[in-house]
mmCIF file of C-alpha atoms in Angstrom:
data_model
loop_
_atom_site.group_PDB
_atom_site.id
_atom_site.type_symbol
_atom_site.label_atom_id
_atom_site.label_comp_id
_atom_site.label_asym_id
_atom_site.label_seq_id
_atom_site.Cartn_x
_atom_site.Cartn_y
_atom_site.Cartn_z
ATOM 1 C CA MET A 932 -33.697 -46.509 2.382
ATOM 2 C CA VAL A 933 -33.035 -43.529 4.632
ATOM 3 C CA ARG A 934 -33.335 -45.037 8.111
ATOM 4 C CA ASP A 935 -29.715 -46.215 8.303
ATOM 5 C CA ILE A 936 -28.102 -44.079 5.619
ATOM 6 C CA PRO A 937 -24.754 -42.722 6.853
ATOM 7 C CA ASP A 938 -24.952 -39.455 4.908
ATOM 8 C CA VAL A 939 -28.321 -37.802 4.281
ATOM 9 C CA ASN A 940 -26.520 -35.006 2.420
ATOM 10 C CA LEU A 941 -25.892 -37.332 -0.528
ATOM 11 C CA ARG A 942 -27.126 -35.557 -3.656
ATOM 12 C CA ILE A 943 -29.883 -37.035 -5.807
ATOM 13 C CA PRO A 944 -28.872 -37.259 -9.493
ATOM 14 C CA HIS A 945 -30.507 -34.629 -11.715
ATOM 15 C CA SER A 946 -32.151 -32.977 -8.694
ATOM 16 C CA GLU A 947 -31.561 -29.915 -6.552
ATOM 17 C CA TRP A 948 -32.315 -31.950 -3.426
ATOM 18 C CA SER A 949 -30.242 -34.167 -1.188
ATOM 19 C CA VAL A 950 -31.538 -37.487 0.114
ATOM 20 C CA GLY A 951 -32.332 -35.827 3.451
ATOM 21 C CA GLU A 952 -34.268 -33.012 1.804
ATOM 22 C CA ALA A 953 -36.316 -35.422 -0.320
ATOM 23 C CA ALA A 954 -37.082 -37.552 2.740
ATOM 24 C CA ALA A 955 -38.065 -34.450 4.720
ATOM 25 C CA HIS A 956 -40.362 -33.423 1.864
ATOM 26 C CA LEU A 957 -42.088 -36.822 1.987
ATOM 27 C CA ALA A 958 -42.464 -36.709 5.766
ATOM 28 C CA PHE A 959 -43.956 -33.227 5.621
ATOM 29 C CA ALA A 960 -46.159 -33.977 2.598
ATOM 30 C CA ASN A 961 -47.585 -37.161 4.104
ATOM 31 C CA LEU A 962 -48.774 -35.232 7.127
ATOM 32 C CA GLY A 963 -50.325 -32.624 4.850
ATOM 33 C CA MET A 964 -52.126 -35.295 2.815
ATOM 34 C CA ALA A 965 -53.556 -36.761 6.009
ATOM 35 C CA MET A 966 -55.065 -33.372 6.832
ATOM 36 C CA MET A 967 -56.387 -33.075 3.266
ATOM 37 C CA ALA A 968 -57.991 -36.514 3.589
ATOM 38 C CA ARG A 969 -59.761 -35.255 6.709
ATOM 39 C CA GLY A 970 -61.268 -32.474 4.574
ATOM 40 C CA LEU A 971 -59.031 -29.596 5.641
ATOM 41 C CA GLU A 972 -57.879 -27.074 3.046
ATOM 42 C CA ILE A 973 -54.179 -26.234 3.258
ATOM 43 C CA PRO A 974 -52.839 -23.344 1.151
ATOM 44 C CA TYR A 975 -49.765 -24.681 -0.651
ATOM 45 C CA GLY A 976 -48.536 -23.147 -3.887
ATOM 46 C CA ASP A 977 -50.790 -22.350 -6.821
ATOM 47 C CA GLY A 978 -51.050 -25.746 -8.484
ATOM 48 C CA THR A 979 -48.331 -25.023 -11.051
ATOM 49 C CA ARG A 980 -44.966 -26.766 -11.087
ATOM 50 C CA GLU A 981 -43.260 -23.464 -10.344
ATOM 51 C CA GLY A 982 -45.646 -22.546 -7.536
ATOM 52 C CA LEU A 983 -45.315 -25.949 -5.901
ATOM 53 C CA ALA A 984 -41.525 -25.756 -6.160
ATOM 54 C CA VAL A 985 -41.527 -22.468 -4.246
ATOM 55 C CA ALA A 986 -43.914 -23.875 -1.620
ATOM 56 C CA ASN A 987 -41.710 -26.964 -1.262
ATOM 57 C CA GLU A 988 -38.616 -24.863 -0.621
ATOM 58 C CA ILE A 989 -40.418 -22.750 1.974
ATOM 59 C CA ALA A 990 -41.671 -25.917 3.677
ATOM 60 C CA LEU A 991 -38.167 -27.410 3.765
ATOM 61 C CA GLU A 992 -36.828 -24.260 5.390
ATOM 62 C CA GLY A 993 -39.402 -24.599 8.166
ATOM 63 C CA PHE A 994 -39.239 -28.392 8.493
ATOM 64 C CA THR A 995 -35.605 -28.822 9.527
ATOM 65 C CA GLU A 996 -35.476 -32.481 10.616
ATOM 66 C CA ARG A 997 -32.834 -34.368 8.584
ATOM 67 C CA ASP A 998 -32.076 -37.428 10.731
ATOM 68 C CA GLY A 999 -32.712 -40.457 8.513
ATOM 69 C CA ALA A 1000 -34.215 -42.645 11.221
ATOM 70 C CA VAL A 1001 -36.547 -39.916 12.455
ATOM 71 C CA LEU A 1002 -37.651 -39.084 8.908
ATOM 72 C CA ALA A 1003 -38.297 -42.758 8.122
ATOM 73 C CA ASP A 1004 -40.561 -43.023 11.173
ATOM 74 C CA ARG A 1005 -42.397 -39.837 10.243
ATOM 75 C CA MET A 1006 -42.899 -40.915 6.634
ATOM 76 C CA VAL A 1007 -44.428 -44.220 7.709
ATOM 77 C CA ALA A 1008 -46.570 -42.591 10.401
ATOM 78 C CA GLY A 1009 -47.789 -39.934 7.975
ATOM 79 C CA ALA A 1010 -48.723 -42.488 5.305
ATOM 80 C CA ARG A 1011 -50.655 -44.515 7.881
ATOM 81 C CA MET A 1012 -52.498 -41.367 8.908
ATOM 82 C CA VAL A 1013 -53.559 -40.815 5.286
ATOM 83 C CA PHE A 1014 -55.000 -44.337 5.077
ATOM 84 C CA ASP A 1015 -56.686 -44.041 8.467
ATOM 85 C CA GLU A 1016 -58.273 -40.697 7.588
ATOM 86 C CA ALA A 1017 -59.358 -41.935 4.153
ATOM 87 C CA ARG A 1018 -61.100 -44.959 5.684
ATOM 88 C CA ALA A 1019 -62.987 -42.695 8.094
ATOM 89 C CA GLN A 1020 -64.368 -40.401 5.391
ATOM 90 C CA PRO A 1021 -67.679 -40.719 3.562
ATOM 91 C CA PRO A 1022 -67.187 -42.197 0.078
ATOM 92 C CA ASP A 1023 -68.201 -38.937 -1.574
ATOM 93 C CA ARG A 1024 -65.560 -36.884 0.273
ATOM 94 C CA ILE A 1025 -63.891 -34.347 -2.021
ATOM 95 C CA CYS A 1026 -60.459 -33.273 -0.815
ATOM 96 C CA ALA A 1027 -58.862 -29.906 -1.546
ATOM 97 C CA THR A 1028 -55.253 -30.380 -2.734
ATOM 98 C CA PRO A 1029 -52.610 -28.103 -4.287
ATOM 99 C CA ILE A 1030 -53.426 -29.615 -7.686
ATOM 100 C CA GLY A 1031 -57.176 -29.245 -7.356
ATOM 101 C CA PRO A 1032 -60.156 -30.944 -5.691
ATOM 102 C CA MET A 1033 -60.262 -34.724 -5.951
ATOM 103 C CA PRO A 1034 -62.142 -37.672 -4.447
ATOM 104 C CA VAL A 1035 -60.546 -39.168 -1.351
ATOM 105 C CA GLU A 1036 -59.701 -42.378 -3.226
ATOM 106 C CA THR A 1037 -57.754 -40.294 -5.762
ATOM 107 C CA LEU A 1038 -55.902 -38.602 -2.908
ATOM 108 C CA VAL A 1039 -54.778 -42.024 -1.663
ATOM 109 C CA SER A 1040 -53.583 -42.753 -5.204
ATOM 110 C CA TYR A 1041 -51.784 -39.366 -5.140
ATOM 111 C CA LEU A 1042 -49.956 -40.540 -2.008
ATOM 112 C CA ALA A 1043 -48.824 -43.711 -3.806
ATOM 113 C CA VAL A 1044 -47.549 -41.765 -6.835
ATOM 114 C CA HIS A 1045 -45.807 -39.175 -4.662
ATOM 115 C CA GLU A 1046 -44.081 -41.832 -2.544
ATOM 116 C CA ALA A 1047 -43.016 -43.845 -5.599
ATOM 117 C CA MET A 1048 -41.740 -40.800 -7.481
ATOM 118 C CA HIS A 1049 -39.625 -39.286 -4.719
ATOM 119 C CA GLY A 1050 -38.731 -42.648 -3.224
ATOM 120 C CA SER A 1051 -37.351 -43.745 -6.589
ATOM 121 C CA ALA A 1052 -35.317 -40.555 -6.847
ATOM 122 C CA ILE A 1053 -33.818 -41.382 -3.451
ATOM 123 C CA ALA A 1054 -33.172 -44.939 -4.651
ATOM 124 C CA THR A 1055 -31.084 -43.649 -7.569
ATOM 125 C CA ALA A 1056 -28.860 -41.819 -5.063
ATOM 126 C CA VAL A 1057 -28.376 -44.643 -2.556
ATOM 127 C CA GLY A 1058 -28.375 -47.582 -4.982
ATOM 128 C CA ALA A 1059 -31.491 -49.168 -3.507
ATOM 129 C CA PRO A 1060 -34.195 -51.175 -5.353
ATOM 130 C CA TRP A 1061 -37.218 -49.264 -6.646
ATOM 131 C CA PRO A 1062 -39.612 -48.713 -3.706
ATOM 132 C CA PHE A 1063 -42.753 -49.986 -5.449
ATOM 133 C CA ASP A 1064 -43.911 -53.099 -7.253
ATOM 134 C CA PRO A 1065 -45.256 -53.279 -10.845
ATOM 135 C CA GLU A 1066 -48.743 -54.153 -9.587
ATOM 136 C CA HIS A 1067 -48.827 -50.844 -7.703
ATOM 137 C CA VAL A 1068 -49.239 -48.988 -11.015
ATOM 138 C CA ALA A 1069 -52.941 -49.875 -10.967
ATOM 139 C CA ILE A 1070 -53.217 -48.208 -7.547
ATOM 140 C CA MET A 1071 -51.537 -45.119 -8.985
ATOM 141 C CA TRP A 1072 -53.827 -44.948 -12.010
ATOM 142 C CA PRO A 1073 -56.657 -42.847 -10.462
ATOM 143 C CA PHE A 1074 -54.223 -40.025 -9.750
ATOM 144 C CA ILE A 1075 -52.297 -40.420 -13.021
ATOM 145 C CA SER A 1076 -55.526 -40.171 -15.017
ATOM 146 C CA TYR A 1077 -56.602 -37.177 -12.908
ATOM 147 C CA VAL A 1078 -53.386 -35.204 -13.128
ATOM 148 C CA MET A 1079 -52.059 -35.774 -16.666
ATOM 149 C CA PRO A 1080 -54.684 -33.596 -18.409
ATOM 150 C CA ARG A 1081 -53.999 -30.845 -15.837
ATOM 151 C CA VAL A 1082 -50.214 -30.595 -16.219
ATOM 152 C CA VAL A 1083 -49.761 -30.319 -19.969
ATOM 153 C CA ASP A 1084 -47.008 -28.078 -21.315
ATOM 154 C CA PRO A 1085 -48.884 -25.825 -23.759
ATOM 155 C CA VAL A 1086 -45.777 -25.092 -25.822
ATOM 156 C CA GLN A 1087 -44.671 -28.706 -26.213
ATOM 157 C CA ILE A 1088 -48.145 -30.063 -26.906
ATOM 158 C CA ALA A 1089 -49.355 -27.373 -29.337
ATOM 159 C CA GLY A 1090 -50.356 -28.816 -32.704
ATOM 160 C CA VAL A 1091 -49.725 -32.428 -31.668
ATOM 161 C CA SER A 1092 -52.265 -35.160 -32.355
ATOM 162 C CA ALA A 1093 -51.182 -38.583 -31.171
ATOM 163 C CA CYS A 1094 -52.439 -41.671 -29.391
ATOM 164 C CA TYR A 1095 -50.123 -43.540 -27.032
ATOM 165 C CA GLU A 1096 -50.725 -47.019 -25.697
ATOM 166 C CA LEU A 1097 -48.641 -47.760 -22.591
ATOM 167 C CA HIS A 1098 -47.865 -51.297 -21.435
ATOM 168 C CA PHE A 1099 -46.399 -51.496 -17.924
ATOM 169 C CA GLY A 1100 -45.034 -54.995 -18.411
ATOM 170 C CA ASP A 1101 -47.863 -57.508 -18.115
ATOM 171 C CA ASP A 1102 -49.326 -55.732 -15.094
ATOM 172 C CA PHE A 1103 -51.170 -52.703 -16.463
ATOM 173 C CA THR A 1104 -52.133 -51.040 -19.749
ATOM 174 C CA CYS A 1105 -53.498 -47.555 -20.399
ATOM 175 C CA ALA A 1106 -53.604 -44.887 -23.070
ATOM 176 C CA LEU A 1107 -52.992 -41.177 -23.566
ATOM 177 C CA MET A 1108 -54.775 -39.332 -26.362
ATOM 178 C CA VAL A 1109 -53.129 -36.019 -27.226
ATOM 179 C CA ASP A 1110 -55.035 -33.527 -29.356
ATOM 180 C CA ASP A 1111 -53.682 -30.017 -29.931
ATOM 181 C CA GLY A 1112 -53.346 -28.825 -26.365
ATOM 182 C CA SER A 1113 -55.481 -31.348 -24.499
ATOM 183 C CA VAL A 1114 -54.886 -34.843 -23.129
ATOM 184 C CA GLU A 1115 -57.294 -37.638 -22.316
ATOM 185 C CA ALA A 1116 -56.098 -40.496 -20.126
ATOM 186 C CA ALA A 1117 -58.034 -43.760 -20.407
ATOM 187 C CA LEU A 1118 -57.613 -47.464 -19.847
ATOM 188 C CA ILE A 1119 -58.316 -48.210 -23.523
ATOM 189 C CA PRO A 1120 -57.221 -46.070 -26.510
ATOM 190 C CA SER A 1121 -60.070 -44.322 -28.293
ATOM 191 C CA ARG A 1122 -58.380 -44.775 -31.658
ATOM 192 C CA THR A 1123 -55.553 -46.708 -33.262
ATOM 193 C CA PRO A 1124 -52.351 -46.005 -31.329
ATOM 194 C CA ASP A 1125 -49.668 -44.030 -33.115
ATOM 195 C CA CYS A 1126 -47.014 -45.120 -30.638
ATOM 196 C CA ILE A 1127 -46.897 -48.123 -28.333
ATOM 197 C CA VAL A 1128 -44.557 -47.926 -25.349
ATOM 198 C CA SER A 1129 -43.931 -51.230 -23.615
ATOM 199 C CA GLY A 1130 -41.479 -52.771 -21.195
ATOM 200 C CA ASP A 1131 -40.417 -52.637 -17.577
ATOM 201 C CA ALA A 1132 -43.242 -51.257 -15.411
ATOM 202 C CA HIS A 1133 -40.900 -49.508 -13.000
ATOM 203 C CA VAL A 1134 -38.995 -47.778 -15.769
ATOM 204 C CA LEU A 1135 -42.071 -46.653 -17.712
ATOM 205 C CA PHE A 1136 -43.562 -45.036 -14.606
ATOM 206 C CA LEU A 1137 -40.262 -43.316 -13.826
ATOM 207 C CA VAL A 1138 -39.995 -42.000 -17.381
ATOM 208 C CA ILE A 1139 -43.480 -40.502 -17.084
ATOM 209 C CA VAL A 1140 -42.593 -38.710 -13.821
ATOM 210 C CA LYS A 1141 -39.167 -37.709 -15.226
ATOM 211 C CA VAL A 1142 -36.968 -39.588 -12.797
ATOM 212 C CA LEU A 1143 -35.560 -41.418 -15.860
ATOM 213 C CA THR A 1144 -35.456 -40.473 -19.547
ATOM 214 C CA MET A 1145 -37.071 -42.258 -22.471
ATOM 215 C CA GLN A 1146 -33.812 -42.172 -24.424
ATOM 216 C CA GLY A 1147 -31.913 -43.792 -21.582
ATOM 217 C CA ALA A 1148 -34.629 -46.405 -21.052
ATOM 218 C CA VAL A 1149 -34.706 -47.341 -24.750
ATOM 219 C CA ASP A 1150 -30.917 -47.426 -24.993
ATOM 220 C CA ALA A 1151 -30.795 -49.741 -21.961
ATOM 221 C CA GLY A 1152 -33.395 -52.049 -23.502
ATOM 222 C CA ASP A 1153 -35.861 -51.471 -20.668
ATOM 223 C CA LEU A 1154 -38.530 -49.938 -22.919
ATOM 224 C CA GLN A 1155 -39.485 -50.578 -26.543
ATOM 225 C CA LEU A 1156 -41.220 -48.173 -28.923
ATOM 226 C CA SER A 1157 -43.401 -49.506 -31.721
ATOM 227 C CA GLY A 1158 -46.456 -48.625 -33.810
ATOM 228 C CA PRO A 1159 -46.816 -46.421 -36.900
ATOM 229 C CA ASN A 1160 -44.835 -43.540 -35.322
ATOM 230 C CA PRO A 1161 -42.541 -44.972 -32.633
ATOM 231 C CA GLU A 1162 -40.397 -41.804 -32.563
ATOM 232 C CA LEU A 1163 -43.309 -40.037 -30.826
ATOM 233 C CA GLY A 1164 -42.323 -41.930 -27.701
ATOM 234 C CA PHE A 1165 -39.279 -39.724 -27.244
ATOM 235 C CA ARG A 1166 -41.544 -36.672 -26.988
ATOM 236 C CA MET A 1167 -44.155 -38.051 -24.600
ATOM 237 C CA ALA A 1168 -42.673 -36.976 -21.244
ATOM 238 C CA ASP A 1169 -41.986 -33.486 -22.594
ATOM 239 C CA PHE A 1170 -45.727 -32.905 -22.980
ATOM 240 C CA PHE A 1171 -46.168 -32.725 -19.207
ATOM 241 C CA ASN A 1172 -44.965 -30.444 -16.396
ATOM 242 C CA ILE A 1173 -45.044 -32.988 -13.584
ATOM 243 C CA PRO A 1174 -45.316 -31.130 -10.224
#
């Protein structure tokens, strides 16, 4: 998407970043994840959305490359380094990350989520297809299930008790159980779902990571809300402060 783009300064909708800045962030982050996969600890923010945002801006000031072709090469090389390092590690390797310690297989899943999230934001700016396939959601699941309980918005989630069942097309199904300040992510709901969200796998993922909105997705017919309390679907993304 960025290799041959004529203007890397094109702004990403609903973002403070340009295409070039988002691509630079991915190139820089992929290299960092490769070092994390090796077992190195890299100080980077404080794990909060706000702390990571500050760390990202500082990193972008120091990482000044904005040539699309160069960034594309570095993104690919960095991602390959993550996979190579992950394969070389013992299966019980725990990696230190800005969001907390996680198994190396979850770090690889983190890479997939991070690439899909920012890559999709770039796609909205340049009019490109989504840079992941519906079946990739299963690869992203280890990180999604790890991070969702850790990024709840305490104000939005206070007093809420709800069970969501999420159907990413026919490719993947999971559940989120919300109970007064805590969230459990599981493959199967632990109780009768209050709200079932189903539809396009790409769109549902992008609603969760706040590249798209639930209202827009429902209005476009890409997602459907059902169950005893379908209106809960419009609140779901607000429960989380996605880094």
